[in-house]
CSV table of C-alpha atoms in Angstrom, one decimal:
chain,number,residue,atom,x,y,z
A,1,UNK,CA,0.5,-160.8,-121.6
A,2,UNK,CA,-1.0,-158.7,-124.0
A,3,UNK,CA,-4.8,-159.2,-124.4
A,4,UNK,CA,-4.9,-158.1,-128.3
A,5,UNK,CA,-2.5,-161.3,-128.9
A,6,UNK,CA,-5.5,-163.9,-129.0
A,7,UNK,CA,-5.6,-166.3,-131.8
A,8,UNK,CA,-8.5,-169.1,-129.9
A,9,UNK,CA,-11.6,-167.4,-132.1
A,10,UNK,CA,-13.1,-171.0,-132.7
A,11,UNK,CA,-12.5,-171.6,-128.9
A,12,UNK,CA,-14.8,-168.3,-128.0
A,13,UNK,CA,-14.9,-164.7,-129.4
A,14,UNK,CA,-14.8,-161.7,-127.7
A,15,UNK,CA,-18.3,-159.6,-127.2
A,16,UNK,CA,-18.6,-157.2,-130.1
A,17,UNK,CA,-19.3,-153.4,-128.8
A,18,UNK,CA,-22.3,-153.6,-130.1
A,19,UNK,CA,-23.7,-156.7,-128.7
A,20,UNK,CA,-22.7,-155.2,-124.5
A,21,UNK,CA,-24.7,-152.1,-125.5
A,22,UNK,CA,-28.2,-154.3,-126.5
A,23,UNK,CA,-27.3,-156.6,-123.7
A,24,UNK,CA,-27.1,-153.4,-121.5
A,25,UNK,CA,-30.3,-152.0,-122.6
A,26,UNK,CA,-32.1,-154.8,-121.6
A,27,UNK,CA,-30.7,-155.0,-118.8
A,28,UNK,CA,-31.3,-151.8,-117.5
A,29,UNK,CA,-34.7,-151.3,-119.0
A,30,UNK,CA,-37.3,-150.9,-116.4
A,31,UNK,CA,-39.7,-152.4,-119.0
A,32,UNK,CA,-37.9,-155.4,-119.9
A,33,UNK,CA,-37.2,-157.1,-116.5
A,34,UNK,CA,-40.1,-158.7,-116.2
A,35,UNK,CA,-40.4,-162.8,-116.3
A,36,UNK,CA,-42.1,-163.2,-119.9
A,37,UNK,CA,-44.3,-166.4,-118.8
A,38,UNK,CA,-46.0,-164.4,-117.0
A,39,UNK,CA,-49.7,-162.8,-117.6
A,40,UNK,CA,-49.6,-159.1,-116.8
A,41,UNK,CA,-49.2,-156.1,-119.2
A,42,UNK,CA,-45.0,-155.7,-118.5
A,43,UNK,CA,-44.2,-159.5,-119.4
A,44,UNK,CA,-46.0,-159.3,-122.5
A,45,UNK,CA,-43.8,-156.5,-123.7
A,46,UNK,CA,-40.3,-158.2,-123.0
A,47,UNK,CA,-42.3,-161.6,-124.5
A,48,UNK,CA,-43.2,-159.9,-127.5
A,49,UNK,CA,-39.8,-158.8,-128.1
A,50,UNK,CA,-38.8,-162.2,-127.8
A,51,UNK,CA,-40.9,-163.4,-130.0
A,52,UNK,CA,-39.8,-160.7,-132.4
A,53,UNK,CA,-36.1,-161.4,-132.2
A,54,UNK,CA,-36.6,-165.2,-132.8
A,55,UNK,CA,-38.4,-164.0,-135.9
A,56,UNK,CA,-35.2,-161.9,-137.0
A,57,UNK,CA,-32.8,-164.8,-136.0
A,58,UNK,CA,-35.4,-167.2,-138.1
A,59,UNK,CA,-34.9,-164.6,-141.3
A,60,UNK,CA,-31.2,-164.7,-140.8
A,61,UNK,CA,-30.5,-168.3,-140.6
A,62,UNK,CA,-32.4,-170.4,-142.9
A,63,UNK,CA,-34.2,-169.9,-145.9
A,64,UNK,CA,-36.9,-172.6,-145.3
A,65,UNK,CA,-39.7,-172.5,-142.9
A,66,UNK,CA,-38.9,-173.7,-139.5
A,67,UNK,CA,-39.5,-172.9,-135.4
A,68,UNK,CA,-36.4,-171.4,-133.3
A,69,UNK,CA,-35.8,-173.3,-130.0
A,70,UNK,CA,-33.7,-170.6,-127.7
A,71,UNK,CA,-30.9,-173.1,-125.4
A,72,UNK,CA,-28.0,-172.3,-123.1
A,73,UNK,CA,-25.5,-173.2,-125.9
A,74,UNK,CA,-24.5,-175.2,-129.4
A,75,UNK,CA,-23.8,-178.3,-126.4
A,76,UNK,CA,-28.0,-178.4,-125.4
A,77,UNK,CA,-29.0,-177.5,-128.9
A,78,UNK,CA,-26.9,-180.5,-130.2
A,79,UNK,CA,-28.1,-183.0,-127.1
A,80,UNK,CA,-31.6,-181.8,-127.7
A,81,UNK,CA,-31.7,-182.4,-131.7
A,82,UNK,CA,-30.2,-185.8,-131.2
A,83,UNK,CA,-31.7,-187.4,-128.1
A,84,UNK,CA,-34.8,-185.5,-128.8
A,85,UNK,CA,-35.3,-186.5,-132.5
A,86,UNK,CA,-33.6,-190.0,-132.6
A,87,UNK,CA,-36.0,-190.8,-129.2
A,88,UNK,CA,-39.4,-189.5,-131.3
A,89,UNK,CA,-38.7,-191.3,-134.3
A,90,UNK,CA,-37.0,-194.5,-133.1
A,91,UNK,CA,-40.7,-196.4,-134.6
A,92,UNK,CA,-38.9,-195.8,-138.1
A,93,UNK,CA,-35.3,-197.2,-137.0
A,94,UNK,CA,-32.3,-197.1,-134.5
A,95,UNK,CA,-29.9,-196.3,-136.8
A,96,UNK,CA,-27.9,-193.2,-136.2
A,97,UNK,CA,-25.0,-191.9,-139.0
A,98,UNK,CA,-22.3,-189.4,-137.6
A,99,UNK,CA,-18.7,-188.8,-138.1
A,100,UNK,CA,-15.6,-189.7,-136.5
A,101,UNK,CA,-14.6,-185.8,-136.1
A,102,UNK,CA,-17.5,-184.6,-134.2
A,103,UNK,CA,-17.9,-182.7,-131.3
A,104,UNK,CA,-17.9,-184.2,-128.1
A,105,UNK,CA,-21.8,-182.8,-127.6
A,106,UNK,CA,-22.3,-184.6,-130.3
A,107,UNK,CA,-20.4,-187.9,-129.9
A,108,UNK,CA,-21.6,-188.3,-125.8
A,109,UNK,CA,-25.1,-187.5,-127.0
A,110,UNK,CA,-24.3,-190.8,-129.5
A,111,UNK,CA,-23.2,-193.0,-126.4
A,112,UNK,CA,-26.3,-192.3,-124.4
A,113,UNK,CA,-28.2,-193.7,-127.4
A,114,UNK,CA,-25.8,-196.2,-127.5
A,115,UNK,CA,-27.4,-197.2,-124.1
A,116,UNK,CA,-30.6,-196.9,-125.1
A,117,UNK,CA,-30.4,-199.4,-127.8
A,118,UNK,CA,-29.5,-197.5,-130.8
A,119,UNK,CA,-26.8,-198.5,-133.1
A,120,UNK,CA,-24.4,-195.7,-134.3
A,121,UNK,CA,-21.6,-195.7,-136.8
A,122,UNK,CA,-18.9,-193.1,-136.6
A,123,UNK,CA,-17.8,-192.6,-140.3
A,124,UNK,CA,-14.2,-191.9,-141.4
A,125,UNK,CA,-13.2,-188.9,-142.8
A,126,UNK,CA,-10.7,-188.4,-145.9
A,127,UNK,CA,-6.9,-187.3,-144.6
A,128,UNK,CA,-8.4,-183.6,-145.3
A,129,UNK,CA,-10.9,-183.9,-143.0
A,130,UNK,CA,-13.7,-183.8,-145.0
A,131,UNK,CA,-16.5,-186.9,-145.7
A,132,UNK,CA,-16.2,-188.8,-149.0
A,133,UNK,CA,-20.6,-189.1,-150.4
A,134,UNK,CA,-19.8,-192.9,-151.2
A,135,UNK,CA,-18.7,-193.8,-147.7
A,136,UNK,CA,-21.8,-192.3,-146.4
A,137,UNK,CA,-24.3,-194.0,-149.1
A,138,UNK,CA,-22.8,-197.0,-148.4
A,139,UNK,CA,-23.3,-196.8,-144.8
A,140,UNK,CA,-26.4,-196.2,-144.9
A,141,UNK,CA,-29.1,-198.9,-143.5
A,142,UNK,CA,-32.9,-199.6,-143.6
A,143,UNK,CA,-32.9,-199.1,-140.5
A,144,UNK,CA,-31.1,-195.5,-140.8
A,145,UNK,CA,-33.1,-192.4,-139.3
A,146,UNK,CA,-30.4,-189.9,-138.8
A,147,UNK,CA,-27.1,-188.4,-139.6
A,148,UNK,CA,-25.6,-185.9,-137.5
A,149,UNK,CA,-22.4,-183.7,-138.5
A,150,UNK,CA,-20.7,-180.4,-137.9
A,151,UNK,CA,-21.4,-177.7,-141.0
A,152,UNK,CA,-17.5,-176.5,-140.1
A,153,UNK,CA,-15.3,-178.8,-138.0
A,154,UNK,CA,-14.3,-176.8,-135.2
A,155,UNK,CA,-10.3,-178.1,-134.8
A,156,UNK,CA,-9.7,-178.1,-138.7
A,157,UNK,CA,-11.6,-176.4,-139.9
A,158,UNK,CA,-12.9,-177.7,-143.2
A,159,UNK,CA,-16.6,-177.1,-144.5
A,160,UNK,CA,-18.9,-180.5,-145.5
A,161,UNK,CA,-20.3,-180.1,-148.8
A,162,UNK,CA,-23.8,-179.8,-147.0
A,163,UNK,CA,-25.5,-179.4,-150.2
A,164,UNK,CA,-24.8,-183.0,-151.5
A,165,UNK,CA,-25.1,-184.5,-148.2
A,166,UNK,CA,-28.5,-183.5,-147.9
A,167,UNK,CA,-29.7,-184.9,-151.1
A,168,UNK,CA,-28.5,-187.7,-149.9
A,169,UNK,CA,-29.9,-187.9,-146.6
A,170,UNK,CA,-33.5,-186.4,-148.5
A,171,UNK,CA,-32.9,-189.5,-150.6
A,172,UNK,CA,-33.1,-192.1,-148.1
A,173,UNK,CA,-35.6,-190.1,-145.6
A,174,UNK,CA,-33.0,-189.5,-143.2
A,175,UNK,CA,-32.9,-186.8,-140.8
A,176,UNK,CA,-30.2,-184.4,-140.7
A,177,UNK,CA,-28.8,-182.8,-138.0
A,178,UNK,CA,-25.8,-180.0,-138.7
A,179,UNK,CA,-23.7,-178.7,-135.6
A,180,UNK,CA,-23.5,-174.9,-136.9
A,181,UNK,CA,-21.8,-173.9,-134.0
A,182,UNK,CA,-19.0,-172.7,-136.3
A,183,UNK,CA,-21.2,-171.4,-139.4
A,184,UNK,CA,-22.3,-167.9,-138.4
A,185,UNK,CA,-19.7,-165.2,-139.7
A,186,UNK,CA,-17.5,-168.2,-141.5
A,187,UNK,CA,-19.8,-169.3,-144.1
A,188,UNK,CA,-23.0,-169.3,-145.6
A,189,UNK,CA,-25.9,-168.2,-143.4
A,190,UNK,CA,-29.0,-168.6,-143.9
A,191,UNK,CA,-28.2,-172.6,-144.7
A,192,UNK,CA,-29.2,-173.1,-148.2
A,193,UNK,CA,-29.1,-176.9,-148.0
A,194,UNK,CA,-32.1,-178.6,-146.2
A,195,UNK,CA,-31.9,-179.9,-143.0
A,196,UNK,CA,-34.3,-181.1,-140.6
A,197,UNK,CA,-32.2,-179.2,-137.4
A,198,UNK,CA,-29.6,-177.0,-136.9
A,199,UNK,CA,-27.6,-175.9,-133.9
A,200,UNK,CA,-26.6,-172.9,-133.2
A,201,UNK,CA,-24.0,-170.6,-130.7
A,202,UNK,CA,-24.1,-167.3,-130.0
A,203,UNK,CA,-20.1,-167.2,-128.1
A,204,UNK,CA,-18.5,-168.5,-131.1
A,205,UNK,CA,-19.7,-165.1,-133.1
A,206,UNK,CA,-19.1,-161.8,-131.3
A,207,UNK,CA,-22.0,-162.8,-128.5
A,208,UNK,CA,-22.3,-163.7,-125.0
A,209,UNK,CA,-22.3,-167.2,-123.4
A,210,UNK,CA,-24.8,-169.0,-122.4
A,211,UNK,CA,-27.1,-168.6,-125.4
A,212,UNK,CA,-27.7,-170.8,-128.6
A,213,UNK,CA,-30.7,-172.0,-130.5
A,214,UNK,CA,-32.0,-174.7,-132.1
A,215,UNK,CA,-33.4,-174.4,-135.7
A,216,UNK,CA,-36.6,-177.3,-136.3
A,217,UNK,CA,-37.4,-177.7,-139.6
A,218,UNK,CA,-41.3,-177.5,-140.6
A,219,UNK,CA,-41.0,-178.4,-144.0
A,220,UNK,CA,-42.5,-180.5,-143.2
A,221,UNK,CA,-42.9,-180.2,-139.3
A,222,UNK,CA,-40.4,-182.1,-137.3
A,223,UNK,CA,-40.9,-183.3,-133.8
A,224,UNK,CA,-38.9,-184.0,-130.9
A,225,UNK,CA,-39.1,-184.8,-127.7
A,226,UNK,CA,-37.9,-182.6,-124.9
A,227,UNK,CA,-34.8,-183.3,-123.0
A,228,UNK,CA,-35.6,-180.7,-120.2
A,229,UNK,CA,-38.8,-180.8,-118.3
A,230,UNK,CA,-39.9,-178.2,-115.8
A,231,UNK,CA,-42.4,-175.3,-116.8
A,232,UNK,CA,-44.6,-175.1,-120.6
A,233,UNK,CA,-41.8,-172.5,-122.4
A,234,UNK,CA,-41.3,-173.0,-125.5
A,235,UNK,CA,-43.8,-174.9,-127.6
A,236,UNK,CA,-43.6,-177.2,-124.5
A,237,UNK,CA,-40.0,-178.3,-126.0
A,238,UNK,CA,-37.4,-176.6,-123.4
A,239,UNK,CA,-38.6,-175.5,-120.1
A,240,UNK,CA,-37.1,-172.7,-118.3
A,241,UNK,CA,-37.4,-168.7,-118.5
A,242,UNK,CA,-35.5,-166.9,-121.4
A,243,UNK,CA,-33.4,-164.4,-120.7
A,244,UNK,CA,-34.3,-161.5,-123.1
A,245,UNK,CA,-30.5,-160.0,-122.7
A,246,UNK,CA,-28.6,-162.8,-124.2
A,247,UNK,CA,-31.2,-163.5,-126.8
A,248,UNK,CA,-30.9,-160.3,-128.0
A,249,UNK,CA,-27.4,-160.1,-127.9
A,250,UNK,CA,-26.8,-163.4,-129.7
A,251,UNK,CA,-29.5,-161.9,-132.5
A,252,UNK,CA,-27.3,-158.8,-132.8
A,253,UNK,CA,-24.3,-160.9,-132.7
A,254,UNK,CA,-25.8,-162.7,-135.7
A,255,UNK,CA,-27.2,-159.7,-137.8
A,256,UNK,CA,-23.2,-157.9,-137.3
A,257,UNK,CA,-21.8,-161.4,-138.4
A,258,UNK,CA,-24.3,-163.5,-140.4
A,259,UNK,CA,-22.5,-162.4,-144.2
A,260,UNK,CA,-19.1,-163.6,-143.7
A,261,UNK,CA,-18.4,-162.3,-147.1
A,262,UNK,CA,-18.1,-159.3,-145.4
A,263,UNK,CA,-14.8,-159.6,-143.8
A,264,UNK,CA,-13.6,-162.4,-146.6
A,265,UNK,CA,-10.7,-159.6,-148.0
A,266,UNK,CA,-10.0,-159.1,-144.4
A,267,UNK,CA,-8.9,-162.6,-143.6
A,268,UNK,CA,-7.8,-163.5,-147.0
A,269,UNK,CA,-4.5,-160.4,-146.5
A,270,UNK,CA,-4.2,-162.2,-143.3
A,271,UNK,CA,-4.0,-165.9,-143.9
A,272,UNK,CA,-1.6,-164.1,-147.5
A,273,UNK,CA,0.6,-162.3,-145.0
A,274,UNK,CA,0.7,-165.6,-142.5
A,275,UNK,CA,2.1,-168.0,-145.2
A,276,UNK,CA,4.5,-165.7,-147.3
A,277,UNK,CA,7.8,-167.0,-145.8
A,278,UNK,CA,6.5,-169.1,-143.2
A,279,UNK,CA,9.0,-172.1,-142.8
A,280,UNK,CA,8.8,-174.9,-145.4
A,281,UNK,CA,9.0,-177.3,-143.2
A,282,UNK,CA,5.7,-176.7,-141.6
A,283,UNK,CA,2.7,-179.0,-143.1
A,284,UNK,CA,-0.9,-178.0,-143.2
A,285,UNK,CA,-3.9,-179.9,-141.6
A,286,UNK,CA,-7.2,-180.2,-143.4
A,287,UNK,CA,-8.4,-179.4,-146.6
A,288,UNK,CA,-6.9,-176.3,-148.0
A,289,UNK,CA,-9.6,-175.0,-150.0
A,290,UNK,CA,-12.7,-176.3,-148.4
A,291,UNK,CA,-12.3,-174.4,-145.2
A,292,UNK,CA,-12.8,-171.3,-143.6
A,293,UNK,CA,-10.6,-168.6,-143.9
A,294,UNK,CA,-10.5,-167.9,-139.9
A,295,UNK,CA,-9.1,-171.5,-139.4
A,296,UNK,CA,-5.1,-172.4,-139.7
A,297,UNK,CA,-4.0,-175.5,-139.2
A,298,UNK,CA,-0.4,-176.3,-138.5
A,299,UNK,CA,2.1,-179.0,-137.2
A,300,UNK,CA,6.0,-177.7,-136.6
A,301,UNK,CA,9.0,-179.9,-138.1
A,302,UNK,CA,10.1,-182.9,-136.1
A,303,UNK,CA,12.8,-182.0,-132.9
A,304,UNK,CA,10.2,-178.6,-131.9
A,305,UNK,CA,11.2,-177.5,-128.3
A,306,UNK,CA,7.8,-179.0,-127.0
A,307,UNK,CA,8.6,-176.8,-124.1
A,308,UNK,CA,9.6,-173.9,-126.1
A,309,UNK,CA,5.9,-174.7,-128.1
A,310,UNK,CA,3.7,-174.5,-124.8
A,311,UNK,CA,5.2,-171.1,-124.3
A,312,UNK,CA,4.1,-170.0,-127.8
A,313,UNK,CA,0.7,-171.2,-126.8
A,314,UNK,CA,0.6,-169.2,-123.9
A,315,UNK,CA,1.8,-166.0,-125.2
A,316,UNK,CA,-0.5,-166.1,-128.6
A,317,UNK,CA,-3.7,-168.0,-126.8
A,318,UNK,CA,-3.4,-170.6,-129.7
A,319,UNK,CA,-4.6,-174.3,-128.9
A,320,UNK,CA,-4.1,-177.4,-131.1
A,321,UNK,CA,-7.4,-179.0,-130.4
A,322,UNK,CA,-11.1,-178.3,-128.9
A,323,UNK,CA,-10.9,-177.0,-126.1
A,324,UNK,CA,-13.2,-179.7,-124.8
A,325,UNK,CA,-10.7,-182.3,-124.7
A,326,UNK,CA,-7.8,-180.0,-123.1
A,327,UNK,CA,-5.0,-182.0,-122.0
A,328,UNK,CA,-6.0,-185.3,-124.0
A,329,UNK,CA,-5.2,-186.2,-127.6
A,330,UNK,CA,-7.3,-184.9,-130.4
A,331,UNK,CA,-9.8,-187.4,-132.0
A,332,UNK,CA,-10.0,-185.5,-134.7
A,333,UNK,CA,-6.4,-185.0,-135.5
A,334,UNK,CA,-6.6,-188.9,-135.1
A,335,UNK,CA,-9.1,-189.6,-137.8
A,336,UNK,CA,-6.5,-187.2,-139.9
A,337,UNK,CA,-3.7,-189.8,-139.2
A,338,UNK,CA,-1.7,-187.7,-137.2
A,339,UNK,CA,0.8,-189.5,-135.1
A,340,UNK,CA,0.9,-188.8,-131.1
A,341,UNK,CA,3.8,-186.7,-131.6
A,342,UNK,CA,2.9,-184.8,-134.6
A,343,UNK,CA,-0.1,-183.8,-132.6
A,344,UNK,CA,2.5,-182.4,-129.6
A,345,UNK,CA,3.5,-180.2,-132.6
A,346,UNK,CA,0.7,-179.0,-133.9
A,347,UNK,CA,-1.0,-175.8,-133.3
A,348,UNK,CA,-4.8,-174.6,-134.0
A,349,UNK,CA,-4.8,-170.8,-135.0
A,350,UNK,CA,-8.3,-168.8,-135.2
A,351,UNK,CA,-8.2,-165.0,-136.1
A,352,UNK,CA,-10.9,-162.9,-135.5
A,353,UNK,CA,-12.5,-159.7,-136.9
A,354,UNK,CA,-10.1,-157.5,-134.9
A,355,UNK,CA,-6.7,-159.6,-135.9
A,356,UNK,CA,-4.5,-157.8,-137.2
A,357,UNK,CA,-1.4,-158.1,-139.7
A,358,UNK,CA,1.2,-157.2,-137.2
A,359,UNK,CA,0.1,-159.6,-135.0
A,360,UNK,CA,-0.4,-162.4,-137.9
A,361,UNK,CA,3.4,-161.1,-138.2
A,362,UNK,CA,4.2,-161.3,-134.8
A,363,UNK,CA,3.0,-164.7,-134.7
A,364,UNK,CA,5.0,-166.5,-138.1
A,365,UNK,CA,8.6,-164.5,-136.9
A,366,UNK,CA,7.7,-166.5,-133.5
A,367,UNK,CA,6.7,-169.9,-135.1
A,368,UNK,CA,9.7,-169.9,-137.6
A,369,UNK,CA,12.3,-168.6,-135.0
A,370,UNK,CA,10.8,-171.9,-132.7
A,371,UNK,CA,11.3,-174.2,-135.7
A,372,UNK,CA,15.1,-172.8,-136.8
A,373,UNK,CA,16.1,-174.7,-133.8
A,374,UNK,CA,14.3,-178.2,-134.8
C-alpha cells in the first residue's frame, strides 16, 4: 500500500523532519547523555535544558501561570490530573462531572474512583456532539469538585466551548480538567480559558511517542497527589528519569504546530475539495461548524458493501472510532444516537499537514464509487 495514503492523523501523526533532527541531536550529543538527577557538572547541562524547554512548552501552551509535569503520554497525564486531583481534594466533595464521550483514559480513570467511593456522572451530549451549559449547571452538586472533558473530541471531532464552561466551573469552585490531547495544531494554543490542568500529547502533533505533559495551574497553586512513586523527579509529583530526546522533540513538535491558523487555508481547500460532489446520500457526524478542520466525519448510505468498506479502510488507513476501542462499538458514536449499523458504515477521516488534494480526491471517487452500489 502506499504510505502517503494515510488519513488516521487523530489516531497518531507522523514525526515531522524537524522533530527526528532535535531528537537526533540529543541523542548523539556526548553532552546530553547524562541522567539529569544526577549531581555532577554533565547532568546539570542536559537538566538545565530541560528545565529550559519546559519553560518554552509553558510559554506556548497557556497564558496563565502554571508548573509543566513531563509524562509518557495524554493517557498518564489524564490518569494523573484525575486520580491525583480528585484523591487531594476529596475533603471538599466526591463529586466528579465528565461526559459521556470521553476518552477511555479518562472514563477508566472515573471507574477506579468509582471504587474508591466517588460518585461520577457521565453527562449527555447534544446529537452534534457538543455539551449543552444548562445540562451541566444543573448537574452540578454541593458536593461537586471536578469536571473533566476533552478540549476536541478525538472521534468527532467537535471543540467544547471551553470559555463558558470554565466560568461555570470558576462559578461553583470546581476544578477543571481538559484532555488536550487533540488541541495542539487544531485550535487555540495557548488555552485562553482557565483551567486548573491540562493534558497534553506529543504523537498526536508531528512528535514522538511516549511523551506528554501535564499543565497544573498555579493561579492559584493546585495540588495533586502522585500516581507514580519511585525516585523525587519532578516536584516529587512523577518519579522516573526524563528523557531529554523526546521532551525536546515534543517542544519542537509544539513550537512547528502550536498556531493552527497557520495551515487553516490548507485544510479549509481540502475539506472544499472533499465535499464538492461527494454523494448526497452521505450524512455528517458532529457539529459542522464547531469542529476542527482536520476531522471528517462520515456514515455511507444504507446497503454499503460492509466488506467492500473494510477494504477502503485498509487502503486509506481511515478508522471510524478511537483507536482504543478497535473492534468494539463506539461510545461516542452512541451518545450521538447512531444505530449499530450506521456505525458499521461510518468512517473517521483525519488529514494531516502533508495531505494532499489528489489524495482527498482519491479518497471521495473511492467513497462515492463504494456507495453507487448501495
Amino acid at each position: 500500500m502506499n504510505k502517503t495514503l494515510y488519513f488516521d492523523h487523530m489516531a497518531s501523526s507522523p514525526l515531522h523532519p524537524d522533530v527526528i533532527d532535535v531528537m537526533h541531536h540529543y541523542l548523539s550529543s556526548p553532552e546530553y547523555y547524562s541522567n539529569p538527577h544526577a549531581n555532577h557538572t554533565m547532568a546539570q547541562t542536559a537538566n538545565a535544558k530541560i528545565n529550559e524547554l519546559t519553560y518554552t512548552m509553558l510559554d506556548l501552551i497557556s497564558k496563565q501561570p502554571g508548573q509543566l509535569i513531563w509524562t509518557s503520554g495524554a493517557t498518564e497525564s489524564i490518569n494523573m490530573a484525575i486520580l491525583g486531583a480528585c484523591r487531594q481534594y476529596q475533603h471538599a466533595g466526591k463529586h466528579v462531572l465528565s461526559l459521556a464521550t470521553e476518552h477511555s483514559a479518562t472514563l477508566e480513570s472515573l471507574k477506579t474512583l468509582e471504587k474508591e467511593g466517588f460518585n461520577v456522572t457521565l453527562l449527555p451530549v447534544k446529537k452534534n456532539g457538543l455539551l449543552d451549559l444548562n445540562t451541566l449547571k444543573n448537574a452540578i452538586q454541593t458536593d461537586s469538585i471536578m469536571l473533566s472533558l476533552s478540549h476536541v473530541n478525538n472521534e468527532i471531532g467537535v471543540i467544547q466551548d471551553i470559555q463558558s464552561i470554565s466560568s461555570l466551573c470558576k462559578q461553583h469552585g470546581i476544578l477543571l480538567h481538559l484532555d488536550c490531547a487533540q488541541s495542539i495544531g487544531k485550535t487555540d494554543i495557548p488555552l485562553c480559558a482557565e483551567v486548573d490542568f491540562a493534558s497534553f500529547s506529543s504523537h498526536k502533533c508531528q512528535g514522538p511517542k511516549g511523551i506528554g505533559a501535564l499543565f497544573i495551574s498555579s493561579n492559584p497553586k493546585k495540588k495533586i497527589q502522585k500516581i507514580i512513586h519511585g525516585g523525587a523527579q519532578q516536584q516529587n509529583l512523577r518519579a522516573g528519569t526524563m528523557a531529554l530526546f523526546l521532551i525536546a522533540g515534543f517542544v519542537k513538535a509544539c513550537q512547528i504546530n502550536h498556531n493552527h491558523l497557520d495551515n487553516q487555508s490548507h485544510y479549509q481547500n481540502l475539506l472544499r475539495c472533499f465535499s464538492t460532489g461527494l454523494d448526497s446520500r452521505i450524512s455528517w457526524n458532529g457539529c459542522r461548524t464547531n469542529r476542527v478542520l482536520q476531522n471528517i466525519h462520515l456514515t455511507l448510505p444504507e446497503n454499503v458493501d460492509t466488506r467492500a468498506l473494510e477494504v477502503l479502510k485498509n487502503n486509506y488507513s481511515l478508522s471510524s472510532q478511537s483507536s482504543c476501542h478497535s473492534g468494539r462499538s463506539s461510545h461516542v458514536l452512541n451518545a450521538i444516537g447512531l444505530t449499530p449499523d450506521q456505525q458499521q458504515r461510518s468512517i473517521r477521516i483525519a488529514m494531516g499537514s502533508d495531505t494532499t488534494q489528489s489524495q482527498v480526491l482519491a479518497l471521495q471517487t473511492s467513497i462515492n464509487s463504494l456507495c453507487q452500489f448501495s
